[in-house]
Tab-separated table of C-alpha atoms in Angstrom:
chain	number	residue	atom	x	y	z
A	1	GLY	CA	10.560	12.599	-5.161
A	2	GLU	CA	10.729	9.303	-3.194
A	3	THR	CA	11.810	8.868	0.379
A	4	ALA	CA	15.018	6.954	1.003
A	5	LEU	CA	14.493	3.456	2.493
A	6	PRO	CA	15.279	3.452	6.216
A	7	ASP	CA	18.552	1.721	7.180
A	8	TYR	CA	16.677	-1.038	9.043
A	9	ILE	CA	14.510	-1.990	6.145
A	10	GLN	CA	17.590	-2.014	3.922
A	11	SER	CA	19.297	-4.315	6.504
A	12	MET	CA	16.159	-6.635	6.498
A	13	ILE	CA	16.214	-6.784	2.711
A	14	ALA	CA	20.042	-7.548	2.747
A	15	LYS	CA	19.464	-10.464	5.226
A	16	ASP	CA	17.143	-12.023	2.830
A	17	ASN	CA	19.861	-12.202	0.371
A	18	TYR	CA	18.675	-9.505	-2.005
A	19	THR	CA	20.908	-6.782	-3.333
A	20	LEU	CA	19.435	-3.225	-3.359
A	21	GLY	CA	19.974	-0.811	-6.205
A	22	SER	CA	18.298	2.277	-7.540
A	23	VAL	CA	16.837	2.804	-11.068
A	24	ASN	CA	15.962	6.117	-12.642
A	25	LEU	CA	13.350	5.345	-15.147
A	26	ILE	CA	13.501	8.736	-16.747
A	27	SER	CA	17.018	8.169	-18.076
A	28	ALA	CA	17.228	4.283	-17.881
A	29	GLY	CA	14.135	3.807	-20.108
A	30	SER	CA	13.530	0.278	-18.665
A	31	ILE	CA	13.865	-1.738	-15.544
A	32	PRO	CA	16.839	-4.023	-15.298
A	33	GLU	CA	16.177	-7.688	-16.292
A	34	ASP	CA	17.537	-8.948	-12.965
A	35	CYS	CA	15.237	-6.905	-10.857
A	36	GLY	CA	13.272	-9.154	-8.515
A	37	ALA	CA	10.996	-6.553	-7.204
A	38	LEU	CA	10.690	-2.811	-7.784
A	39	ILE	CA	10.012	-0.697	-4.499
A	40	ILE	CA	8.493	2.577	-4.849
A	41	CYS	CA	8.948	4.374	-1.527
A	42	SER	CA	6.667	7.229	-0.401
A	43	PRO	CA	6.631	9.139	-3.770
A	44	ARG	CA	5.760	12.865	-3.329
A	45	ASN	CA	5.088	13.194	-7.119
A	46	ASP	CA	3.099	11.420	-9.766
A	47	LEU	CA	4.781	9.086	-12.319
A	48	SER	CA	5.305	10.389	-15.668
A	49	GLU	CA	3.430	8.702	-18.589
A	50	ASN	CA	6.701	7.018	-19.747
A	51	GLU	CA	7.441	5.905	-16.297
A	52	LEU	CA	4.019	4.327	-15.930
A	53	SER	CA	4.340	2.687	-19.220
A	54	ILE	CA	7.693	1.101	-18.294
A	55	ILE	CA	6.299	-0.220	-14.959
A	56	LEU	CA	3.222	-1.689	-16.565
A	57	SER	CA	5.254	-3.464	-19.124
A	58	TYR	CA	7.674	-5.073	-16.501
A	59	MET	CA	4.447	-6.058	-14.429
A	60	GLU	CA	2.945	-7.682	-17.617
A	61	GLN	CA	6.047	-9.939	-17.905
A	62	GLY	CA	5.734	-11.104	-14.265
A	63	GLY	CA	7.585	-8.250	-12.563
A	64	SER	CA	6.903	-7.570	-8.802
A	65	VAL	CA	6.024	-4.024	-7.465
A	66	VAL	CA	5.843	-2.826	-3.716
A	67	LEU	CA	4.337	0.721	-3.378
A	68	LEU	CA	4.582	2.408	0.027
A	69	SER	CA	2.367	5.348	-0.124
A	70	ASP	CA	1.692	8.345	2.216
A	71	PHE	CA	-1.486	10.167	2.770
A	72	GLY	CA	-1.699	13.739	1.540
A	73	THR	CA	0.754	13.421	-1.336
A	74	GLY	CA	-1.720	15.151	-3.879
A	75	ILE	CA	-3.399	14.095	-6.998
A	76	ARG	CA	-1.545	11.341	-8.735
A	77	PRO	CA	-3.551	10.079	-11.725
A	78	ASN	CA	-0.716	7.789	-13.001
A	79	PHE	CA	-0.321	6.047	-9.774
A	80	ASP	CA	-4.119	5.709	-9.731
A	81	THR	CA	-3.844	4.104	-13.196
A	82	LEU	CA	-1.227	1.695	-11.925
A	83	MET	CA	-3.560	0.650	-9.093
A	84	ALA	CA	-6.554	0.364	-11.276
A	85	ALA	CA	-4.730	-1.915	-13.586
A	86	TYR	CA	-4.540	-4.388	-10.900
A	87	GLY	CA	-7.972	-3.932	-9.393
A	88	MET	CA	-7.243	-1.479	-6.504
A	89	GLU	CA	-7.814	1.992	-5.586
A	90	PHE	CA	-6.956	4.297	-2.792
A	91	VAL	CA	-9.752	5.825	-0.616
A	92	ASN	CA	-9.392	9.548	-0.184
A	93	GLY	CA	-8.702	10.482	3.418
A	94	VAL	CA	-7.040	9.301	6.601
A	95	VAL	CA	-8.554	6.099	8.110
A	96	VAL	CA	-9.776	6.491	11.690
A	97	GLU	CA	-10.681	3.605	13.969
A	98	ARG	CA	-13.726	3.569	16.276
A	99	ASP	CA	-13.015	0.112	17.701
A	100	SER	CA	-10.390	0.575	20.506
A	101	SER	CA	-9.000	-2.942	19.861
A	102	TYR	CA	-7.674	-1.802	16.604
A	103	TYR	CA	-5.691	1.477	17.374
A	104	LEU	CA	-2.979	2.698	19.637
A	105	THR	CA	-4.226	2.763	23.327
A	106	THR	CA	-2.843	6.402	23.886
A	107	GLY	CA	-5.924	7.702	22.036
A	108	TYR	CA	-4.524	8.202	18.601
A	109	ASN	CA	-7.336	6.376	16.727
A	110	HIS	CA	-5.688	7.159	13.442
A	111	TYR	CA	-2.554	5.083	14.538
A	112	LEU	CA	-4.097	1.800	13.413
A	113	LEU	CA	-3.366	-1.708	14.627
A	114	PRO	CA	-4.851	-3.633	11.748
A	115	VAL	CA	-6.108	-7.222	11.605
A	116	LEU	CA	-3.410	-9.406	9.872
A	117	GLY	CA	-4.923	-11.429	6.978
A	118	GLN	CA	-3.733	-15.156	6.486
A	119	HIS	CA	-0.856	-15.163	3.993
A	120	ALA	CA	2.707	-16.187	3.668
A	121	ILE	CA	3.652	-12.473	4.099
A	122	THR	CA	2.018	-12.126	7.480
A	123	GLU	CA	2.569	-15.760	8.754
A	124	SER	CA	5.695	-14.981	10.977
A	125	LEU	CA	3.977	-11.938	12.447
A	126	MET	CA	0.917	-13.937	13.324
A	127	GLN	CA	2.985	-16.852	14.762
A	128	ASN	CA	4.986	-14.548	16.989
A	129	GLY	CA	1.901	-12.599	18.192
A	130	GLN	CA	3.271	-9.299	16.745
A	131	TYR	CA	1.257	-6.176	15.636
A	132	VAL	CA	1.723	-3.898	12.697
A	133	LEU	CA	1.259	-0.171	13.415
A	134	MET	CA	-0.053	2.035	10.496
A	135	PRO	CA	-0.120	5.780	11.489
A	136	GLN	CA	-2.098	8.065	9.247
A	137	ALA	CA	-3.023	5.498	6.708
A	138	MET	CA	-5.000	5.560	3.557
A	139	GLY	CA	-7.595	2.926	2.842
A	140	ILE	CA	-7.194	0.573	-0.065
A	141	ARG	CA	-10.293	-0.941	-1.869
A	142	GLU	CA	-10.823	-3.476	-4.628
A	143	THR	CA	-12.296	-1.825	-7.770
A	144	ALA	CA	-15.867	-2.700	-8.752
A	145	ASN	CA	-14.778	-4.071	-12.036
A	146	HIS	CA	-11.512	-5.890	-12.865
A	147	ARG	CA	-10.385	-8.977	-14.877
A	148	SER	CA	-11.175	-12.325	-13.140
A	149	THR	CA	-7.440	-13.545	-13.505
A	150	LEU	CA	-6.474	-11.140	-10.603
A	151	ASN	CA	-6.039	-12.773	-7.100
A	152	MET	CA	-6.762	-10.290	-4.370
A	153	PHE	CA	-5.562	-10.508	-0.827
A	154	SER	CA	-6.111	-8.136	2.100
A	155	LEU	CA	-2.868	-8.371	4.327
A	156	LEU	CA	-3.955	-5.631	6.861
A	157	THR	CA	-7.571	-4.761	7.508
A	158	THR	CA	-9.422	-2.248	9.654
A	159	SER	CA	-12.548	-3.070	11.590
A	160	ALA	CA	-15.927	-2.542	10.022
A	161	ASP	CA	-16.259	0.620	12.345
A	162	ALA	CA	-13.430	2.481	10.781
A	163	TYR	CA	-13.982	5.453	8.442
A	164	ALA	CA	-11.886	7.629	6.163
A	165	LYS	CA	-11.759	11.373	6.641
A	166	PRO	CA	-11.100	13.069	3.318
A	167	GLY	CA	-10.301	16.467	5.123
A	168	ALA	CA	-8.226	15.363	7.852
A	169	MET	CA	-5.489	17.747	7.141
A	170	THR	CA	-7.601	20.691	7.908
A	171	ALA	CA	-10.422	18.957	10.154
A	172	THR	CA	-11.190	20.417	13.507
A	173	THR	CA	-12.400	17.048	14.749
A	174	MET	CA	-11.485	13.407	14.056
A	175	GLU	CA	-15.025	12.381	15.045
A	176	LYS	CA	-17.184	10.976	12.239
A	177	GLU	CA	-18.842	13.674	10.027
A	178	ASP	CA	-21.049	13.955	7.045
A	179	GLY	CA	-18.907	13.172	4.011
A	180	ASP	CA	-16.576	10.836	5.822
A	181	ILE	CA	-16.310	7.373	4.131
A	182	ASP	CA	-17.376	4.198	5.898
A	183	GLY	CA	-14.954	1.192	6.193
A	184	PRO	CA	-13.862	-1.451	6.505
A	185	PHE	CA	-10.597	-0.799	4.457
A	186	SER	CA	-7.398	-2.640	3.644
A	187	VAL	CA	-4.325	-0.747	4.552
A	188	GLY	CA	-1.949	-3.327	3.128
A	189	ALA	CA	-3.069	-5.379	0.224
A	190	LEU	CA	-1.588	-7.664	-2.464
A	191	VAL	CA	-2.616	-8.675	-5.934
A	192	THR	CA	-1.173	-11.648	-8.028
A	193	GLU	CA	-1.700	-12.606	-11.620
A	194	ALA	CA	-0.083	-15.434	-13.741
A	195	ALA	CA	1.984	-13.995	-16.447
A	196	ASN	CA	4.224	-15.287	-19.227
A	197	GLY	CA	7.395	-14.394	-17.102
A	198	GLY	CA	5.967	-15.768	-13.836
A	199	ASP	CA	3.452	-14.452	-11.289
A	200	THR	CA	3.061	-10.674	-11.382
A	201	LYS	CA	2.754	-9.206	-7.835
A	202	LEU	CA	1.641	-5.855	-6.586
A	203	ALA	CA	1.758	-5.310	-2.857
A	204	VAL	CA	0.580	-1.773	-1.597
A	205	PHE	CA	0.906	-0.349	1.905
């Protein structure tokens, strides 16, 4: 149930000298040995237990995963397990900004312009004075307990005035209400960990 990668993203990946291919973990049973990174793009359904096991095994050997996740895709316990295995969790709800410096000026305060964190991934954006637009994003938080070998990086961060609205799909107002969750949040995060096969990486947006 994944979304196809847009053509312009495929073109950018190709310009970086990567070859794109697809893998069906249900039938393949493993991730190809020459896989430099596994991209999971806007899945509508949860992973199966077997798919989760295959991905975790790949990551334990130094594999890299990029997870692009949409809001409102339902309960996905196996994706939650994948995230938790690397010290991250999603915050239930659409993130809303109250600081006008960090959302689109047209008044769509759930169309975020997050702060760029210092990292090689964001370096060229910062040097060129570019922004990242994150519409209808979920928050990402570091879990309270995780192993000390994980290195956590916030790549895209809201202001401290942001909040998450769990009932956004049926809400009658985007103003802050009881039950909304206080920020700040990451909306793009990276975790790395040294492994036998190299550095494991999990990037989530």
